[in-house]
PDB file of C-alpha atoms in Angstrom:
ATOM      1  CA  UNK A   1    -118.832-179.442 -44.048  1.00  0.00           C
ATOM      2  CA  UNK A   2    -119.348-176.285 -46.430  1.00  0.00           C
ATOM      3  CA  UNK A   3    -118.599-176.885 -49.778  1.00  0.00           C
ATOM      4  CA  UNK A   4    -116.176-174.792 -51.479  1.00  0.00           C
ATOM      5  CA  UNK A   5    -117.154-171.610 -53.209  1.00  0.00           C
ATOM      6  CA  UNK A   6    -117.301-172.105 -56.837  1.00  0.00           C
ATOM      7  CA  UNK A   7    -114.253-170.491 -59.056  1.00  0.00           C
ATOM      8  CA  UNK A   8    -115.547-166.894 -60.230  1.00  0.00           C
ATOM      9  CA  UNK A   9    -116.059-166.579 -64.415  1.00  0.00           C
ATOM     10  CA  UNK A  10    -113.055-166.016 -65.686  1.00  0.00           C
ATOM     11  CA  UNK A  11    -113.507-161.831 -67.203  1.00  0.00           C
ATOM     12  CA  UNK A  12    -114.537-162.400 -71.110  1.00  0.00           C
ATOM     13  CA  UNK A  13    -112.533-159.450 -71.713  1.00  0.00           C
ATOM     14  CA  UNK A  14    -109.369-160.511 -70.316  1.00  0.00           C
ATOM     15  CA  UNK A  15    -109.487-163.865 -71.719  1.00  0.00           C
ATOM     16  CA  UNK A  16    -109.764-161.843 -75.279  1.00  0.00           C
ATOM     17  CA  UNK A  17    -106.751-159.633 -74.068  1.00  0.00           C
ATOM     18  CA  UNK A  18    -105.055-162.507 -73.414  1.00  0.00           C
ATOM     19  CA  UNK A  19    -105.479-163.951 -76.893  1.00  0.00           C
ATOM     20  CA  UNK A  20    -104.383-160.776 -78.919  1.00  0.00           C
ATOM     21  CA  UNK A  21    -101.398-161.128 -76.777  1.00  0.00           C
ATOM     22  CA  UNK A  22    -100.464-164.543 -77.494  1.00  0.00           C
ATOM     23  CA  UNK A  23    -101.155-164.010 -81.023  1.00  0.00           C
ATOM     24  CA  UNK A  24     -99.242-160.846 -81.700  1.00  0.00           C
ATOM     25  CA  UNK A  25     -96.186-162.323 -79.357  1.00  0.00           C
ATOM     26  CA  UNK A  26     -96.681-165.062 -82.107  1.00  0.00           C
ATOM     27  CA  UNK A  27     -96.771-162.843 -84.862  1.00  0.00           C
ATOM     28  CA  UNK A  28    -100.181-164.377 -86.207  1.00  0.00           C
ATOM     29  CA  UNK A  29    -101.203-161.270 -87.938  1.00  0.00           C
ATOM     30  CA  UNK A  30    -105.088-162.600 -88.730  1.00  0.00           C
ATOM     31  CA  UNK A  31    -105.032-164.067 -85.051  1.00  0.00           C
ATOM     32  CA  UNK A  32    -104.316-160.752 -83.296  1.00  0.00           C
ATOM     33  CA  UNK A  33    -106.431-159.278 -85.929  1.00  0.00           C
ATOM     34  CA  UNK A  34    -109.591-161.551 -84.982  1.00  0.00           C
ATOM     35  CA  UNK A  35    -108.605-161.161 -80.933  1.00  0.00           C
ATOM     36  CA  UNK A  36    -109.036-157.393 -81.794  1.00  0.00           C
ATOM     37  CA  UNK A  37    -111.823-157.076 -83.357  1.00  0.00           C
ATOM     38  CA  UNK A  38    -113.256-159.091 -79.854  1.00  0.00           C
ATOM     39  CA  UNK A  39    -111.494-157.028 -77.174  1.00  0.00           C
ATOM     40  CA  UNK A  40    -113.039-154.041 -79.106  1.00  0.00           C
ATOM     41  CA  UNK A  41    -117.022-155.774 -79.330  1.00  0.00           C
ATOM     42  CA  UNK A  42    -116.608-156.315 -75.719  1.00  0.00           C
ATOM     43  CA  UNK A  43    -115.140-152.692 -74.516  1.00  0.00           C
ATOM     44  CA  UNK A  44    -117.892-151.323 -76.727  1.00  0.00           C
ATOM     45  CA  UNK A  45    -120.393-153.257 -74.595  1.00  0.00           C
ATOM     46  CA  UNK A  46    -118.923-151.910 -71.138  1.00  0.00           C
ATOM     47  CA  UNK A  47    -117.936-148.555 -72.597  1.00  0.00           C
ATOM     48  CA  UNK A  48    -122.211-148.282 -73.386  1.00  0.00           C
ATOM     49  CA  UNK A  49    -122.074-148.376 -68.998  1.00  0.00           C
ATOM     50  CA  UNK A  50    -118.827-146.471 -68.103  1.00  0.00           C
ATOM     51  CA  UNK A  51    -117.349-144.427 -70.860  1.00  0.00           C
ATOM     52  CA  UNK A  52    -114.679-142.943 -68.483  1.00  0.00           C
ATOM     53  CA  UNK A  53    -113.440-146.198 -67.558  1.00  0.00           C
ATOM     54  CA  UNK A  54    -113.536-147.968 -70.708  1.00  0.00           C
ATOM     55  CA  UNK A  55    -113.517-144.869 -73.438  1.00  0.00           C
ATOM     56  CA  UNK A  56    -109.993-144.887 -73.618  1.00  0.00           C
ATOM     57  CA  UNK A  57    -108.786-148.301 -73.646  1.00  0.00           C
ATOM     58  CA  UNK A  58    -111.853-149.082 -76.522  1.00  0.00           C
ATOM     59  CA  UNK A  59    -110.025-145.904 -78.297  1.00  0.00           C
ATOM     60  CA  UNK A  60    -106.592-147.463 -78.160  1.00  0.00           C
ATOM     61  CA  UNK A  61    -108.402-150.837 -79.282  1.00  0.00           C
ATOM     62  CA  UNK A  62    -109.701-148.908 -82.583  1.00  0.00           C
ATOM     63  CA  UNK A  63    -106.653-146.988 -83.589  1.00  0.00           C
ATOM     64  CA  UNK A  64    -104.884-150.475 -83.277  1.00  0.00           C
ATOM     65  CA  UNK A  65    -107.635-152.673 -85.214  1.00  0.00           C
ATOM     66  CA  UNK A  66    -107.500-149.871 -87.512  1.00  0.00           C
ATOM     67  CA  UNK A  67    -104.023-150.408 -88.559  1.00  0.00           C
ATOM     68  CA  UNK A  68    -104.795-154.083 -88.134  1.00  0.00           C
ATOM     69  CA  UNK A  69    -107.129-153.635 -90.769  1.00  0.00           C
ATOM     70  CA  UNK A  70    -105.142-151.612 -93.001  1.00  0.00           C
ATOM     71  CA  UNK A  71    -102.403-153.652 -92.889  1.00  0.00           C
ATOM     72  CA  UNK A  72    -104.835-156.639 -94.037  1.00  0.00           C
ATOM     73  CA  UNK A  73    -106.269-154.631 -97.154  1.00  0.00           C
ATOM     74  CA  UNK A  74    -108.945-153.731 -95.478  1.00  0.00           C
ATOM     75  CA  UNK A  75    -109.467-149.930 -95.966  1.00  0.00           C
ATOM     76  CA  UNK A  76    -112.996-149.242 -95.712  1.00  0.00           C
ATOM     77  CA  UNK A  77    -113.078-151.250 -92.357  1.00  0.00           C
ATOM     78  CA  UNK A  78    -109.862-149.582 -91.229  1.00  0.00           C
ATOM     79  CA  UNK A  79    -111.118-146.465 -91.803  1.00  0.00           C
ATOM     80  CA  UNK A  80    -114.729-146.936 -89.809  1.00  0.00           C
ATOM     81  CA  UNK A  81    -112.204-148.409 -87.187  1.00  0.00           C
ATOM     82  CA  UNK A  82    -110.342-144.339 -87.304  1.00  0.00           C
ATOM     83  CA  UNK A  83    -113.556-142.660 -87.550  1.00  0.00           C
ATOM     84  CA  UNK A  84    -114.890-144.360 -84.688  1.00  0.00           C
ATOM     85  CA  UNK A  85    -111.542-143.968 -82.396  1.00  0.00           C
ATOM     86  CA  UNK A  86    -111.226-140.107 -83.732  1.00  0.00           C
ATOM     87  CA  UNK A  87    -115.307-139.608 -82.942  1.00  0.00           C
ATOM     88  CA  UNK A  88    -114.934-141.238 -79.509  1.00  0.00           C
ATOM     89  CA  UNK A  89    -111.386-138.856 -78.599  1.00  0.00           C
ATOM     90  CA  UNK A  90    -114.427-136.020 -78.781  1.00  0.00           C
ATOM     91  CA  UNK A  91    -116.667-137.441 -76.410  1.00  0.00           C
ATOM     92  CA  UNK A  92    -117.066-135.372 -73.948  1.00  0.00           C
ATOM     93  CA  UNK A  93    -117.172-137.793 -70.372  1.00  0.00           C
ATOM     94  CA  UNK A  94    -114.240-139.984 -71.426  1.00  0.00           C
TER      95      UNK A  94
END
């Protein structure tokens, strides 16, 4: 008798959208804020491979974190987060 096929990895990515989910349906500020800053390390990674794909969603990602960010007292980080979203919005390919 075969066995089974094993369950597929659940997507890293989705389990991280899943979290910032929870945690802003929640309203755990620093949760969502730490979910965010890992949804936007991992579309970083897979934007690297398929910027039109990925380019916009990682945008979104950064123009939320950045608020995120700002919100927390965080301006210098908020405003890399901006810079980043506003530099990638000019990409050419997205």
């Amino acid at each position: 008798m075969p066995e089974p096929a094993p369950e597929p990895e659940p997507d890293e990515l989705a389990l991280a959208q899943q979290t910032l989910a929870a945690a802003r349906s929640n309203g755990d500020r620093k949760g969502a804020r730490a979910a965010n800053e890992r949804v936007v390390e991992l579309l970083r990674e897979r934007a690297r491979g398929d910027l039109a794909a990925y380019g916009p969603v990682l945008q979104t990602a950064l123009e939320e974190l950045s608020s995120a960010r700002l919100r927390g007292g965080d301006l210098f980080g908020s405003r890399a987060a901006a810079k980043e979203a506003k530099a990638l919005a000019k990409t050419p390919g997205r």
